[in-house]
Amino acid sequence: MTYLTLDCVLRSETDPQIIATLQRKGWTVTVPPTFDPATEQPPVWEACAWVTKPIPAPQPYRVSKDTIVSRVNDANKVPDLMALIDSLPAEQQFLWDNFAWFWSTNPTIVGMCSQLGLDPAVILAPDPYLT
């Protein structure tokens, strides 16, 4: 795929004869910049130039407490979870006891997963019941 521009208009072509004809008419070959797919979106043509934007941070999502406990149970860590909850400050214990769901980015819940030796990405994976 070859990209050509003329007066800020981007055109893509694959046929060498068409590319040569367009170049004779003033079209200029432009090459998109390289990008890191792990951190950047593919380049796009905006305002007469290639633009590479970072991949946006994932949006937080809700995970039910039942799902969290079920996943901790699958890892055979419920007794450790109960001991950890008992050791939390009163305000955080109240939140654990009274909230039905938590944001996936909740630092207390993420920290609890780590303290239990569990991967927060697994325990706090998207909840199929809270979309």
Coordinates of C-alpha atoms in Angstrom, one line a residue:
M1 CA 0.0 0.0 0.0
T2 CA 1.4 3.4 -1.0
Y3 CA 0.0 6.6 0.4
L4 CA 0.1 9.8 -1.6
T5 CA -0.9 13.3 -0.7
L6 CA -1.9 16.4 -2.7
D7 CA -3.2 19.6 -1.0
C8 CA -3.7 17.7 2.3
V9 CA -5.7 15.0 0.6
L10 CA -4.5 11.5 1.4
R11 CA -5.0 8.7 -1.1
S12 CA -3.9 5.0 -1.0
E13 CA -3.0 3.0 -4.0
T14 CA -1.4 -0.3 -4.8
D15 CA -1.1 -0.2 -8.7
P16 CA 2.3 1.0 -9.7
Q17 CA 1.0 2.6 -12.9
I18 CA -1.6 4.7 -11.0
I19 CA 1.0 5.7 -8.5
A20 CA 3.4 6.8 -11.3
T21 CA 0.5 8.8 -13.0
L22 CA -0.4 10.5 -9.7
Q23 CA 3.2 11.4 -9.0
R24 CA 3.5 13.0 -12.4
K25 CA 0.4 15.0 -11.5
G26 CA 2.0 16.4 -8.3
W27 CA 1.0 13.8 -5.8
T28 CA 3.7 13.1 -3.2
V29 CA 4.4 9.7 -1.6
T30 CA 4.0 9.9 2.2
V31 CA 5.0 7.2 4.6
P32 CA 3.1 6.7 7.8
P33 CA 5.4 6.9 10.9
T34 CA 6.3 3.8 12.8
F35 CA 4.5 3.2 16.0
D36 CA 4.7 0.9 19.1
P37 CA 1.5 -1.2 19.0
A38 CA 1.8 -1.8 22.7
T39 CA 1.5 1.9 23.6
E40 CA 0.2 3.7 20.5
Q41 CA -2.7 3.5 18.1
P42 CA -2.0 3.2 14.4
P43 CA -1.2 6.5 12.7
V44 CA -4.1 8.4 11.2
W45 CA -4.1 11.3 8.7
E46 CA -5.3 14.5 10.3
A47 CA -4.9 18.1 9.4
C48 CA -2.3 17.4 6.6
A49 CA -0.1 15.2 8.7
W50 CA 0.2 11.7 10.2
V51 CA -0.8 11.7 13.8
T52 CA 0.0 8.9 16.3
K53 CA -2.0 8.9 19.5
P54 CA -1.3 6.9 22.7
I55 CA -3.6 4.0 23.5
P56 CA -6.1 5.3 26.0
A57 CA -6.1 3.9 29.5
P58 CA -8.7 1.2 30.0
Q59 CA -11.9 2.5 31.6
P60 CA -12.7 1.3 35.1
Y61 CA -15.6 -1.2 35.3
R62 CA -17.6 -2.7 38.1
V63 CA -17.0 -6.1 39.6
S64 CA -19.5 -7.6 42.1
K65 CA -18.3 -8.6 45.5
D66 CA -19.9 -12.0 44.9
T67 CA -17.7 -12.4 41.8
I68 CA -14.6 -11.3 43.8
V69 CA -15.3 -13.8 46.6
S70 CA -16.1 -16.6 44.1
R71 CA -12.7 -16.1 42.4
V72 CA -10.9 -15.9 45.7
N73 CA -12.7 -19.1 46.7
D74 CA -11.5 -20.7 43.5
A75 CA -8.0 -19.9 44.6
N76 CA -8.7 -21.5 48.0
K77 CA -7.9 -18.2 49.8
V78 CA -11.3 -17.4 51.5
P79 CA -9.8 -17.8 55.1
D80 CA -7.0 -15.5 54.1
L81 CA -9.5 -13.0 52.7
M82 CA -11.6 -13.1 55.9
A83 CA -8.5 -12.4 58.0
L84 CA -7.5 -9.6 55.7
I85 CA -10.9 -8.0 55.9
D86 CA -10.8 -8.2 59.7
S87 CA -7.4 -6.4 59.7
L88 CA -8.7 -3.5 57.6
P89 CA -9.4 -0.1 59.1
A90 CA -13.0 0.4 60.2
E91 CA -13.9 2.6 57.3
Q92 CA -12.7 0.1 54.7
Q93 CA -14.4 -2.8 56.6
F94 CA -17.6 -0.8 56.4
L95 CA -17.2 -0.4 52.6
W96 CA -16.4 -4.1 52.1
D97 CA -19.5 -5.1 54.2
N98 CA -21.9 -2.7 52.6
F99 CA -20.9 -2.4 49.0
A100 CA -22.3 -4.9 46.4
W101 CA -19.6 -4.1 43.8
F102 CA -16.3 -2.3 43.4
W103 CA -14.5 -0.5 40.6
S104 CA -11.8 -2.5 39.0
T105 CA -9.3 0.2 39.9
N106 CA -10.2 0.4 43.6
P107 CA -6.8 0.6 45.3
T108 CA -8.0 -1.2 48.5
I109 CA -9.4 -4.1 46.5
V110 CA -6.3 -4.2 44.2
G111 CA -4.1 -4.2 47.2
M112 CA -6.1 -7.0 48.9
C113 CA -5.6 -9.1 45.8
S114 CA -1.8 -8.5 45.9
Q115 CA -1.7 -9.2 49.7
L116 CA -3.4 -12.5 49.1
G117 CA -0.8 -13.4 46.4
L118 CA -3.5 -13.3 43.7
D119 CA -3.3 -11.5 40.4
P120 CA -5.7 -8.4 40.5
A121 CA -6.2 -8.7 36.7
V122 CA -7.7 -12.2 37.3
I123 CA -9.7 -11.5 40.4
L124 CA -11.0 -8.2 39.0
A125 CA -11.5 -9.3 35.5
P126 CA -14.7 -8.0 33.8
D127 CA -17.7 -9.3 35.6
P128 CA -20.2 -10.9 33.1
Y129 CA -23.1 -9.9 35.3
L130 CA -22.2 -6.2 35.5
T131 CA -21.8 -4.8 32.0

